[in-house]
Coordinates of C-alpha atoms in Angstrom, one line a residue:
M1444 CA 137.2 119.9 155.9
K1445 CA 134.5 119.9 153.3
Q1446 CA 135.1 118.6 149.8
P1447 CA 135.0 121.4 147.3
V1448 CA 132.7 120.8 144.3
V1449 CA 132.0 123.0 141.3
V1450 CA 128.6 122.6 139.7
A1451 CA 128.6 123.8 135.9
G1452 CA 125.1 125.0 135.0
A1453 CA 122.4 126.9 136.8
G1454 CA 119.3 125.5 135.4
V1455 CA 116.8 123.5 137.5
I1456 CA 119.1 120.4 137.4
G1457 CA 122.2 122.4 138.4
L1458 CA 120.6 124.3 141.2
T1459 CA 118.8 121.3 142.6
V1460 CA 122.0 119.3 142.5
A1461 CA 123.9 122.2 144.2
C1462 CA 121.3 122.5 147.0
K1463 CA 121.5 118.7 147.6
L1464 CA 125.2 118.7 147.9
Q1465 CA 125.5 122.0 150.0
E1466 CA 122.7 121.0 152.5
S1467 CA 124.4 117.6 153.2
G1468 CA 127.3 119.5 155.1
R1469 CA 129.8 117.4 153.3
Y1470 CA 130.5 119.7 150.4
S1471 CA 131.4 123.3 149.8
V1472 CA 129.8 124.1 146.4
V1473 CA 130.2 126.7 143.8
V1474 CA 128.0 127.0 140.8
V1475 CA 129.5 128.4 137.6
A1476 CA 127.2 129.2 134.8
E1477 CA 126.8 131.8 132.0
N1478 CA 123.1 132.2 132.8
A1479 CA 121.6 132.1 136.4
P1480 CA 118.5 133.3 138.1
G1481 CA 118.4 137.0 138.8
E1482 CA 117.3 140.5 137.5
L1483 CA 118.2 141.4 134.0
P1484 CA 118.7 144.8 132.5
T1485 CA 115.5 146.4 131.3
G1486 CA 114.6 145.0 127.9
E1487 CA 116.8 141.8 128.1
K1488 CA 115.4 138.3 128.1
Q1489 CA 117.0 135.1 129.3
S1490 CA 119.0 133.1 126.7
T1491 CA 116.9 130.7 124.7
K1492 CA 119.6 128.1 125.0
W1493 CA 119.2 128.2 128.7
A1494 CA 116.2 125.8 128.9
S1495 CA 114.9 126.2 132.5
P1496 CA 113.4 129.6 132.6
W1497 CA 111.3 128.9 129.4
A1498 CA 109.6 125.8 130.8
G1499 CA 105.9 125.6 131.7
A1500 CA 106.2 123.9 134.1
H1501 CA 104.1 121.1 135.6
W1502 CA 104.5 117.5 136.6
R1503 CA 103.3 115.2 133.7
A1504 CA 104.8 111.8 133.3
W1505 CA 107.4 111.7 130.4
A1506 CA 108.4 108.0 131.1
S1507 CA 106.9 105.3 129.0
N1508 CA 105.4 102.3 130.6
Q1509 CA 108.7 100.4 129.8
D1510 CA 111.1 103.1 131.2
T1511 CA 111.2 102.0 134.8
T1512 CA 114.4 104.1 135.5
L1513 CA 112.7 107.4 134.5
Q1514 CA 109.5 106.3 136.2
E1515 CA 111.5 106.1 139.4
M1516 CA 112.9 109.5 138.9
E1517 CA 109.4 111.1 138.2
I1518 CA 107.4 109.6 140.9
K1519 CA 110.1 110.3 143.6
T1520 CA 110.2 113.9 142.5
Y1521 CA 106.4 114.0 142.4
R1522 CA 106.2 112.9 146.1
A1523 CA 109.0 115.3 147.1
M1524 CA 107.4 118.3 145.3
M1525 CA 104.0 117.4 146.9
S1526 CA 105.7 118.0 150.3
I1527 CA 107.3 121.2 149.1
A1528 CA 103.9 122.5 147.9
A1529 CA 102.4 121.7 151.3
N1530 CA 105.1 123.3 153.3
V1531 CA 107.1 125.9 151.4
S1532 CA 104.9 128.6 150.0
E1533 CA 107.8 130.6 148.6
A1534 CA 108.9 127.8 146.2
G1535 CA 106.1 128.7 143.8
I1536 CA 104.7 125.0 143.6
H1537 CA 101.0 124.4 143.8
V1538 CA 98.7 121.3 143.6
A1539 CA 96.1 121.3 140.8
Q1540 CA 94.0 119.1 138.8
G1541 CA 95.8 117.5 135.8
I1542 CA 94.2 116.0 132.6
D1543 CA 96.0 114.0 129.9
L1544 CA 94.2 113.4 126.7
F1545 CA 95.3 110.8 124.1
E1546 CA 94.2 110.9 120.5
E1547 CA 95.2 107.2 120.2
L1548 CA 94.1 104.5 122.6
P1549 CA 97.1 103.4 124.7
E1550 CA 97.9 99.7 124.6
E1551 CA 97.9 99.7 128.4
K1552 CA 96.9 102.0 131.2
P1553 CA 99.6 104.7 131.8
W1554 CA 101.9 103.5 134.6
Y1555 CA 101.5 106.8 136.7
I1556 CA 97.8 106.7 137.1
S1557 CA 97.9 104.3 140.0
M1558 CA 100.8 106.1 141.7
V1559 CA 99.8 109.7 141.6
N1560 CA 97.1 111.1 143.9
D1561 CA 93.4 110.9 142.9
G1562 CA 94.2 109.2 139.6
V1563 CA 91.2 108.0 137.6
E1564 CA 90.4 107.3 134.0
L1565 CA 87.9 109.6 132.3
P1566 CA 84.5 108.3 131.0
V1567 CA 84.6 108.0 127.2
E1568 CA 81.6 110.1 126.8
S1569 CA 83.3 113.1 128.5
L1570 CA 86.2 113.1 126.0
P1571 CA 86.6 115.8 123.4
E1572 CA 86.2 115.0 119.8
N1573 CA 89.0 112.8 118.3
V1574 CA 90.3 111.9 121.7
M1575 CA 90.2 108.2 122.5
Y1576 CA 91.4 108.1 126.1
G1577 CA 91.9 110.4 129.2
V1578 CA 93.1 110.4 132.7
Q1579 CA 92.7 112.9 135.5
Y1580 CA 94.8 113.2 138.7
S1581 CA 96.2 115.7 141.2
T1582 CA 99.5 117.1 139.9
L1583 CA 101.8 120.0 140.4
L1584 CA 102.1 123.4 138.8
I1585 CA 105.5 125.2 139.0
D1586 CA 105.9 128.9 138.7
V1587 CA 109.2 128.6 137.0
P1588 CA 110.7 132.1 137.6
K1589 CA 109.7 131.8 141.3
Y1590 CA 111.0 128.2 141.8
L1591 CA 114.4 129.0 140.1
N1592 CA 114.8 132.1 142.4
Y1593 CA 113.8 129.9 145.3
L1594 CA 116.5 127.3 144.5
S1595 CA 119.1 130.1 144.1
T1596 CA 118.3 131.8 147.2
R1597 CA 118.2 128.5 149.2
F1598 CA 121.5 127.5 147.8
K1599 CA 123.1 130.8 148.8
S1600 CA 121.5 130.7 152.3
L1601 CA 123.2 127.3 152.8
G1602 CA 126.6 128.9 152.1
G1603 CA 126.8 128.2 148.4
T1604 CA 128.3 130.7 145.9
V1605 CA 127.1 131.4 142.3
V1606 CA 129.6 132.7 139.7
K1607 CA 128.2 134.0 136.4
K1608 CA 130.9 133.0 133.9
H1609 CA 131.1 131.4 130.5
I1610 CA 133.4 128.3 130.4
D1611 CA 134.8 126.9 127.1
H1612 CA 136.0 123.6 128.5
I1613 CA 134.6 121.6 131.4
L1614 CA 137.9 121.7 133.1
D1615 CA 137.8 125.4 133.2
A1616 CA 135.4 125.0 136.0
T1617 CA 138.3 123.9 138.3
Q1618 CA 139.6 127.4 138.7
Y1619 CA 136.5 128.5 140.5
A1620 CA 137.2 126.4 143.7
D1621 CA 140.2 126.0 146.0
F1622 CA 140.7 122.3 145.8
E1623 CA 144.1 122.5 147.7
Q1624 CA 145.0 118.8 148.3
N1625 CA 141.4 117.6 147.7
T1626 CA 140.4 115.6 144.7
M1627 CA 138.9 118.2 142.0
V1628 CA 135.2 117.5 141.6
I1629 CA 133.0 118.9 138.9
V1630 CA 129.3 118.3 138.3
N1631 CA 128.3 118.8 134.7
C1632 CA 124.7 120.1 134.5
T1633 CA 125.1 122.1 131.4
G1634 CA 122.2 120.7 129.5
L1635 CA 122.3 121.6 125.8
G1636 CA 125.7 123.2 126.4
S1637 CA 127.2 119.8 126.6
H1638 CA 126.8 119.6 122.8
T1639 CA 129.8 122.0 122.3
L1640 CA 131.4 122.2 125.7
G1641 CA 135.2 121.3 125.4
G1642 CA 136.0 118.0 127.1
V1643 CA 132.3 116.8 126.6
C1644 CA 131.2 117.6 123.1
D1645 CA 128.3 115.1 123.3
Q1646 CA 126.9 114.8 119.8
A1647 CA 123.9 112.9 121.1
M1648 CA 122.6 116.2 122.4
Y1649 CA 120.2 118.1 120.2
P1650 CA 117.5 120.8 120.7
S1651 CA 113.7 120.5 120.6
R1652 CA 112.5 123.9 119.9
G1653 CA 109.5 124.8 122.0
Q1654 CA 107.3 127.9 121.3
T1655 CA 104.8 129.0 124.0
L1656 CA 102.7 132.0 125.1
L1657 CA 102.3 133.4 128.5
V1658 CA 98.8 134.8 128.8
K1659 CA 96.7 136.5 131.4
A1660 CA 93.9 134.0 132.2
P1661 CA 92.8 134.1 135.8
D1662 CA 90.0 131.7 135.4
A1663 CA 92.1 128.8 134.1
K1664 CA 93.0 126.5 137.0
R1665 CA 93.6 123.1 135.5
T1666 CA 96.5 121.8 133.5
I1667 CA 95.6 120.0 130.4
T1668 CA 97.8 118.2 127.8
R1669 CA 96.6 116.7 124.6
L1670 CA 98.9 114.1 122.9
G1671 CA 98.6 113.5 119.2
K1672 CA 98.3 115.5 116.0
Q1673 CA 96.5 118.3 117.8
F1674 CA 99.3 118.4 120.5
G1675 CA 98.9 121.2 123.0
Y1676 CA 99.0 122.1 126.7
I1677 CA 97.9 124.6 129.3
I1678 CA 99.8 125.2 132.4
P1679 CA 98.6 127.8 135.0
R1680 CA 101.4 129.3 137.1
G1681 CA 99.2 130.1 140.1
N1682 CA 99.4 133.8 139.7
D1683 CA 96.6 134.4 137.1
T1684 CA 99.0 133.7 134.3
V1685 CA 99.1 130.6 132.1
I1686 CA 101.6 129.0 129.8
I1687 CA 99.9 127.7 126.7
G1688 CA 101.9 125.6 124.1
G1689 CA 103.4 124.4 122.1
T1690 CA 105.8 122.9 119.7
T1691 CA 108.4 120.1 119.8
D1692 CA 110.7 120.8 116.7
K1693 CA 113.5 118.4 116.7
N1694 CA 116.9 119.7 115.8
Q1695 CA 115.6 123.2 115.3
W1696 CA 117.9 125.9 116.6
K1697 CA 116.1 128.9 115.4
C1698 CA 114.7 131.0 118.2
E1699 CA 112.5 133.5 116.6
P1700 CA 108.9 133.2 117.3
N1701 CA 106.6 132.2 114.4
A1702 CA 103.3 134.2 114.1
L1703 CA 101.5 131.2 112.5
I1704 CA 102.5 128.9 115.3
T1705 CA 101.2 131.5 117.8
D1706 CA 97.7 131.3 116.1
T1707 CA 97.7 127.5 116.1
I1708 CA 98.7 127.4 119.8
I1709 CA 95.8 129.8 120.7
S1710 CA 93.2 128.0 118.7
R1711 CA 94.2 124.5 120.1
A1712 CA 94.4 126.0 123.6
L1713 CA 90.9 127.4 123.4
N1714 CA 89.5 123.9 122.3
L1715 CA 91.1 122.4 125.4
E1716 CA 90.0 125.2 127.9
P1717 CA 87.5 127.8 127.1
S1718 CA 88.1 129.3 130.6
L1719 CA 91.3 130.9 129.2
L1720 CA 88.8 133.7 128.2
P1721 CA 86.5 135.7 130.4
V1722 CA 82.9 134.5 130.5
D1723 CA 81.6 137.2 128.2
A1724 CA 84.1 136.3 125.5
R1725 CA 83.4 132.5 125.5
V1726 CA 80.1 133.2 123.5
L1727 CA 82.1 134.8 120.6
D1728 CA 82.7 132.9 117.3
K1729 CA 86.1 131.1 117.1
D1730 CA 88.0 133.8 115.2
A1731 CA 86.8 136.5 117.6
Q1732 CA 87.8 134.2 120.5
V1733 CA 91.4 133.9 119.1
Q1734 CA 91.6 137.6 118.7
A1735 CA 90.3 138.1 122.3
L1736 CA 93.0 135.8 123.7
K1737 CA 95.7 137.4 121.6
K1738 CA 95.0 140.7 123.4
N1739 CA 95.9 138.9 126.7
I1740 CA 99.4 137.7 125.6
I1741 CA 102.1 138.8 127.9
S1742 CA 104.9 137.2 126.0
V1743 CA 105.7 134.9 123.1
N1744 CA 108.6 132.6 124.3
V1745 CA 111.0 130.3 122.4
G1746 CA 113.2 127.9 124.3
L1747 CA 115.4 124.8 123.4
R1748 CA 114.8 121.6 125.3
P1749 CA 118.2 119.8 126.0
M1750 CA 117.3 116.4 124.3
R1751 CA 119.7 113.5 124.2
D1752 CA 119.7 110.2 122.2
G1753 CA 119.9 107.5 124.7
G1754 CA 118.4 109.5 127.5
V1755 CA 120.1 111.2 130.5
R1756 CA 123.8 110.9 130.9
L1757 CA 124.3 110.1 134.6
E1758 CA 127.9 108.8 135.2
S1759 CA 131.3 109.8 136.4
E1760 CA 134.5 109.9 134.6
S1761 CA 138.2 110.8 135.5
M1762 CA 140.1 113.5 133.7
R1763 CA 143.4 115.2 134.0
T1764 CA 144.3 118.9 133.9
A1765 CA 147.2 120.2 132.0
E1766 CA 149.2 120.1 135.1
N1767 CA 148.2 116.5 135.5
G1768 CA 145.9 117.0 138.3
K1769 CA 143.2 114.5 138.7
V1770 CA 139.5 115.6 138.2
V1771 CA 136.4 113.6 138.9
V1772 CA 133.6 114.8 136.6
V1773 CA 130.1 113.7 137.3
H1774 CA 127.7 114.1 134.2
C1775 CA 124.0 114.8 134.7
Y1776 CA 122.4 116.3 131.5
G1777 CA 120.1 115.5 128.8
H1778 CA 116.8 115.8 130.6
G1779 CA 114.8 117.0 127.6
G1780 CA 111.4 118.1 128.6
F1781 CA 111.3 116.4 131.9
G1782 CA 113.9 118.3 134.0
Y1783 CA 111.7 119.8 136.6
Q1784 CA 109.5 116.8 137.2
S1785 CA 112.6 114.6 137.7
S1786 CA 115.1 117.1 139.2
L1787 CA 114.9 116.1 142.9
A1788 CA 115.5 112.4 142.3
Y1789 CA 118.4 113.1 139.9
A1790 CA 119.9 115.3 142.5
D1791 CA 119.9 112.3 144.9
K1792 CA 121.5 110.2 142.2
V1793 CA 124.3 112.7 141.8
Y1794 CA 124.8 112.8 145.5
D1795 CA 125.1 109.0 145.6
L1796 CA 127.7 109.0 142.9

């Protein structure tokens, strides 16, 4: 008999973990989440507190040269996603050129440049103004809505079940599976929800507000990130639309878009990639270019990244229900802005636990 498991949370981490467990043949998995991929009523948007649908997303290393644990998670996921890009067209993952620009000269070469495909340092003379260092490599673009739907569809095709319900306490998840005589097992992938979720209430969790724009820009093919005071990024989705951003506002819970931030995002993005505009608009003066790109805005987005002091919480603990039943809770949350690019490796870690 398969071991029942309830996964709490249906973001990229929760769905990836659910797929991993379900496909093993050892587990019968139910995902319980207030928010999950699927069609919404006309005029409604996904919750800003559900981080996954608001991501860019692309693979760009988050780990420092000293953080070997996260390095392992990122490079393992990079390689797995390269295989998905080559073999699973419906997943919405594409290979593209990635460029990282650093306003300050790193003390040492970024760890990932020797591990990714086609990694090279950029010549100094090719760098934009006030940029001290740059690298170029083959990376991955993730069409977020398409990838989340792919994960959800794949999970269900494997026999998994998704239940859209809000839970107030982590142990509430036990009611969504028939554990019978089995040990009750819950995997907590609730992200920022773990800040207030009963039985968890992790005060190390905090939001990092991110504002981005989805624009129509069929000529933009590269993903570019500038690190420093003029922080910004461009992430094509492979369907003629591009995410440009963005902000990293620590401990900011407000989810309303800011018009001034929108103007700043557009200005910085155009400095990074003129091909966001059609050829005939690239000769306009800067103000006219900003107005031209504004006309191509599809949506202004705000999401809250699930940051955590101390990094990802990956561990198991034992709890007891009110009836004194034993519950094993495996925690996997706090992935901040690197959920997609580390998701497959973290799912493996959860499986091992």
